[in-house]
Amino acid sequence: MNRLFGAKSNAPKPSLNSAISNVDTRIESIDVKLAKLNGELTVYQQRLAKMRDGPGKTAIKQKALKVLQQRKMYESQRDQLQQQSWNMEQAGMMQDNLKNTMVTVDAMKSTTKELRKQYGKVNIDQIERLQDEMADLMDMGNDIQESISRSYDVPEDVDEAELDAELEALGEEVALEGIGESESMPGFLMDETAPPQFIDEPPEPAKVKEAAG
C-alpha cells in the first residue's frame, strides 16, 4: 500500500504565514527574472534601432520576441502569485478576527457565569426586609427623640395676656424691693474707706503730726 499511495508524512502542516512567505519568495524570484528579461529587451531594442533590414535584424527580432514572450509568461505567473498571497492574507485576517471574536465570547461567557454566581447570593426579599427594618428603626428613633424633648408641667395652651400681666407684676415687685433695699442698707455694706459724715473739714497735716508727736 505504501508503494501505491506513499507513506504517511509526519511532517508538520505548513501554517498560513509560512505559505504566504513562500509565495512572496517566489514573487521576488520572478521579479528578478523579469528585471533580467527587461534588460535583454532593452539591449535588443537598441540594436534593432541601429540595424538595417536584413537577416541579422530578423534574427535579433526573433530573439526579442522570445524574450518578450517569456516576460509575459512571468508577469502572468507573478500576478497569479500576488493574488494567491492577497487571498491568504485576507484568510489570515479573517482567522485573526475569528480568534479575537472567540476570545471575546469566552470572556463574556465567564463574566456572565460569575455575575450569575454573585447575583445568586443576593436575596431580594431579604433586602426588602432590611429596608423595612431600617425604616421602622428610623421611626422608632424619631419617636424616642420626640419623647425625650417633650416639656414637663407646662400647659400647651398658654394665654399670652396672662403671661404679660404676670411679667408686669414681677417687674413692679422688683422695683419695690430695690427701693426698700436702698433706704435700709446695713452699715456693714457701706464703704469703710469713706470719711465720716459728721466731719465738716478734713484735718490739717501739721495738727496731725503734733497729735502724733
CSV table of C-alpha atoms in Angstrom, one decimal:
chain,number,residue,atom,x,y,z
A,1,MET,CA,0.0,0.0,0.0
A,2,ASN,CA,2.8,2.4,0.8
A,3,ARG,CA,4.3,1.7,-2.7
A,4,LEU,CA,1.0,2.8,-4.3
A,5,PHE,CA,-0.1,5.7,-2.2
A,6,GLY,CA,3.1,6.6,-0.5
A,7,ALA,CA,3.9,6.6,3.2
A,8,LYS,CA,2.1,8.9,5.6
A,9,SER,CA,4.0,12.0,6.2
A,10,ASN,CA,4.7,13.0,9.7
A,11,ALA,CA,6.0,16.5,8.8
A,12,PRO,CA,4.1,19.4,10.4
A,13,LYS,CA,1.5,21.0,8.2
A,14,PRO,CA,2.5,24.5,6.9
A,15,SER,CA,0.9,27.4,8.5
A,16,LEU,CA,-0.8,30.2,6.7
A,17,ASN,CA,2.0,32.6,7.5
A,18,SER,CA,4.6,30.2,6.1
A,19,ALA,CA,2.6,29.7,2.9
A,20,ILE,CA,2.4,33.5,2.4
A,21,SER,CA,6.1,33.8,3.0
A,22,ASN,CA,6.8,31.0,0.4
A,23,VAL,CA,4.6,32.7,-2.2
A,24,ASP,CA,6.3,36.1,-1.5
A,25,THR,CA,9.7,34.5,-2.0
A,26,ARG,CA,8.5,33.1,-5.4
A,27,ILE,CA,7.3,36.5,-6.4
A,28,GLU,CA,10.6,38.1,-5.5
A,29,SER,CA,12.4,35.4,-7.6
A,30,ILE,CA,10.1,36.2,-10.6
A,31,ASP,CA,10.8,39.9,-10.2
A,32,VAL,CA,14.5,39.2,-10.5
A,33,LYS,CA,13.9,37.2,-13.7
A,34,LEU,CA,11.7,39.9,-15.1
A,35,ALA,CA,14.4,42.5,-14.4
A,36,LYS,CA,16.9,40.4,-16.3
A,37,LEU,CA,14.5,40.0,-19.3
A,38,ASN,CA,13.7,43.7,-19.4
A,39,GLY,CA,17.5,44.3,-19.6
A,40,GLU,CA,17.8,41.9,-22.5
A,41,LEU,CA,14.8,43.5,-24.3
A,42,THR,CA,16.4,47.0,-23.9
A,43,VAL,CA,19.6,45.7,-25.5
A,44,TYR,CA,17.7,44.1,-28.4
A,45,GLN,CA,15.7,47.3,-29.0
A,46,GLN,CA,18.8,49.4,-29.1
A,47,ARG,CA,20.5,47.0,-31.6
A,48,LEU,CA,17.3,46.8,-33.7
A,49,ALA,CA,17.2,50.6,-33.9
A,50,LYS,CA,20.7,50.8,-35.3
A,51,MET,CA,20.4,47.9,-37.8
A,52,ARG,CA,19.1,47.9,-41.3
A,53,ASP,CA,16.6,45.4,-42.6
A,54,GLY,CA,18.0,42.1,-43.3
A,55,PRO,CA,18.6,38.6,-42.0
A,56,GLY,CA,20.6,39.9,-39.0
A,57,LYS,CA,17.9,42.2,-37.9
A,58,THR,CA,15.3,39.5,-38.4
A,59,ALA,CA,17.3,37.1,-36.1
A,60,ILE,CA,17.6,39.8,-33.4
A,61,LYS,CA,13.9,40.5,-33.7
A,62,GLN,CA,13.1,36.8,-33.2
A,63,LYS,CA,15.2,36.7,-30.1
A,64,ALA,CA,13.5,39.9,-28.8
A,65,LEU,CA,10.1,38.3,-29.4
A,66,LYS,CA,11.1,35.2,-27.5
A,67,VAL,CA,12.3,37.3,-24.5
A,68,LEU,CA,9.1,39.3,-24.7
A,69,GLN,CA,7.0,36.1,-24.6
A,70,GLN,CA,8.9,34.9,-21.5
A,71,ARG,CA,8.4,38.2,-19.8
A,72,LYS,CA,4.6,37.9,-20.4
A,73,MET,CA,4.6,34.4,-19.0
A,74,TYR,CA,6.5,35.5,-15.9
A,75,GLU,CA,4.2,38.6,-15.4
A,76,SER,CA,1.2,36.4,-15.6
A,77,GLN,CA,2.7,34.0,-13.1
A,78,ARG,CA,3.6,36.9,-10.8
A,79,ASP,CA,0.0,38.2,-11.0
A,80,GLN,CA,-1.3,34.8,-10.0
A,81,LEU,CA,1.1,34.5,-7.1
A,82,GLN,CA,0.2,38.0,-5.9
A,83,GLN,CA,-3.5,37.2,-6.0
A,84,GLN,CA,-2.8,34.0,-4.0
A,85,SER,CA,-0.8,35.9,-1.5
A,86,TRP,CA,-3.6,38.5,-1.1
A,87,ASN,CA,-6.2,35.8,-0.7
A,88,MET,CA,-4.1,34.1,2.0
A,89,GLU,CA,-3.6,37.4,3.8
A,90,GLN,CA,-7.4,38.0,3.8
A,91,ALA,CA,-7.9,34.5,5.1
A,92,GLY,CA,-5.3,35.3,7.8
A,93,MET,CA,-7.1,38.5,8.8
A,94,MET,CA,-10.4,36.6,9.0
A,95,GLN,CA,-8.7,33.9,11.1
A,96,ASP,CA,-7.3,36.6,13.5
A,97,ASN,CA,-10.7,38.3,13.7
A,98,LEU,CA,-12.4,34.9,14.4
A,99,LYS,CA,-9.8,34.3,17.2
A,100,ASN,CA,-10.4,37.7,18.7
A,101,THR,CA,-14.2,37.1,18.5
A,102,MET,CA,-13.8,33.7,20.3
A,103,VAL,CA,-11.7,35.3,23.0
A,104,THR,CA,-14.4,38.0,23.4
A,105,VAL,CA,-17.2,35.4,23.6
A,106,ASP,CA,-15.3,33.3,26.1
A,107,ALA,CA,-14.7,36.4,28.3
A,108,MET,CA,-18.4,37.3,28.1
A,109,LYS,CA,-19.4,33.8,29.0
A,110,SER,CA,-17.1,33.7,32.0
A,111,THR,CA,-18.3,37.1,33.1
A,112,THR,CA,-21.9,36.1,32.7
A,113,LYS,CA,-21.3,33.0,34.7
A,114,GLU,CA,-19.6,35.0,37.5
A,115,LEU,CA,-22.4,37.5,37.6
A,116,ARG,CA,-25.0,34.8,37.9
A,117,LYS,CA,-23.0,33.3,40.7
A,118,GLN,CA,-22.7,36.6,42.5
A,119,TYR,CA,-26.3,37.6,42.0
A,120,GLY,CA,-27.4,34.2,43.1
A,121,LYS,CA,-26.2,35.0,46.5
A,122,VAL,CA,-28.4,38.1,46.7
A,123,ASN,CA,-31.8,37.6,48.3
A,124,ILE,CA,-34.2,40.4,47.1
A,125,ASP,CA,-36.7,39.5,49.8
A,126,GLN,CA,-34.1,39.8,52.5
A,127,ILE,CA,-33.1,43.2,51.1
A,128,GLU,CA,-36.7,44.4,51.3
A,129,ARG,CA,-37.0,43.2,54.9
A,130,LEU,CA,-33.8,45.0,55.8
A,131,GLN,CA,-35.2,48.2,54.2
A,132,ASP,CA,-38.4,47.8,56.2
A,133,GLU,CA,-36.5,47.2,59.4
A,134,MET,CA,-34.3,50.3,58.8
A,135,ALA,CA,-37.5,52.4,58.2
A,136,ASP,CA,-39.0,51.1,61.5
A,137,LEU,CA,-35.8,51.8,63.4
A,138,MET,CA,-35.8,55.4,61.9
A,139,ASP,CA,-39.4,55.9,63.0
A,140,MET,CA,-38.6,54.5,66.5
A,141,GLY,CA,-35.6,56.8,66.8
A,142,ASN,CA,-37.8,59.8,65.9
A,143,ASP,CA,-40.3,58.8,68.5
A,144,ILE,CA,-37.6,58.5,71.1
A,145,GLN,CA,-36.2,61.9,70.3
A,146,GLU,CA,-39.7,63.5,70.4
A,147,SER,CA,-40.4,61.8,73.7
A,148,ILE,CA,-37.1,63.0,75.2
A,149,SER,CA,-37.5,66.6,74.1
A,150,ARG,CA,-41.1,66.8,75.5
A,151,SER,CA,-41.6,69.6,78.1
A,152,TYR,CA,-43.0,68.9,81.6
A,153,ASP,CA,-45.6,70.8,83.7
A,154,VAL,CA,-46.0,73.4,81.0
A,155,PRO,CA,-49.5,73.7,79.6
A,156,GLU,CA,-49.7,73.6,75.9
A,157,ASP,CA,-52.4,76.3,75.7
A,158,VAL,CA,-51.0,79.4,77.4
A,159,ASP,CA,-52.8,82.8,77.4
A,160,GLU,CA,-50.3,85.4,76.2
A,161,ALA,CA,-52.3,88.2,78.0
A,162,GLU,CA,-51.9,86.3,81.4
A,163,LEU,CA,-48.1,86.0,80.7
A,164,ASP,CA,-47.8,89.7,80.0
A,165,ALA,CA,-49.7,90.6,83.2
A,166,GLU,CA,-47.6,88.3,85.3
A,167,LEU,CA,-44.4,89.7,83.8
A,168,GLU,CA,-45.5,93.3,84.6
A,169,ALA,CA,-46.3,92.3,88.2
A,170,LEU,CA,-42.9,90.8,88.6
A,171,GLY,CA,-41.3,94.0,87.3
A,172,GLU,CA,-43.2,96.1,89.9
A,173,GLU,CA,-42.2,93.7,92.7
A,174,VAL,CA,-38.5,94.0,91.7
A,175,ALA,CA,-38.8,97.8,91.6
A,176,LEU,CA,-40.3,98.0,95.1
A,177,GLU,CA,-37.7,95.7,96.6
A,178,GLY,CA,-34.9,97.8,95.1
A,179,ILE,CA,-36.3,101.0,96.8
A,180,GLY,CA,-36.5,99.2,100.2
A,181,GLU,CA,-33.0,97.9,100.0
A,182,SER,CA,-31.6,101.4,99.1
A,183,GLU,CA,-33.4,103.0,102.1
A,184,SER,CA,-32.4,100.5,104.8
A,185,MET,CA,-28.9,99.3,103.7
A,186,PRO,CA,-27.0,97.7,106.6
A,187,GLY,CA,-23.9,99.5,107.9
A,188,PHE,CA,-21.5,96.7,107.1
A,189,LEU,CA,-22.4,97.0,103.4
A,190,MET,CA,-21.3,100.7,103.3
A,191,ASP,CA,-17.8,101.6,102.1
A,192,GLU,CA,-15.4,101.5,105.1
A,193,THR,CA,-12.9,103.9,103.4
A,194,ALA,CA,-15.4,106.7,103.1
A,195,PRO,CA,-14.9,109.6,105.5
A,196,PRO,CA,-17.4,110.1,108.4
A,197,GLN,CA,-20.3,112.3,107.6
A,198,PHE,CA,-20.0,114.4,110.9
A,199,ILE,CA,-16.6,115.9,109.9
A,200,ASP,CA,-17.0,119.3,108.3
A,201,GLU,CA,-13.4,119.8,107.1
A,202,PRO,CA,-10.5,117.4,106.7
A,203,PRO,CA,-7.8,117.7,109.4
A,204,GLU,CA,-4.7,119.8,108.6
A,205,PRO,CA,-1.4,117.9,108.1
A,206,ALA,CA,0.5,119.9,110.8
A,207,LYS,CA,-2.0,119.2,113.5
A,208,VAL,CA,-2.0,115.6,112.6
A,209,LYS,CA,1.8,115.5,113.2
A,210,GLU,CA,1.6,117.3,116.6
A,211,ALA,CA,-1.0,114.9,117.8
A,212,ALA,CA,1.2,112.0,116.7
A,213,GLY,CA,4.3,113.5,118.5
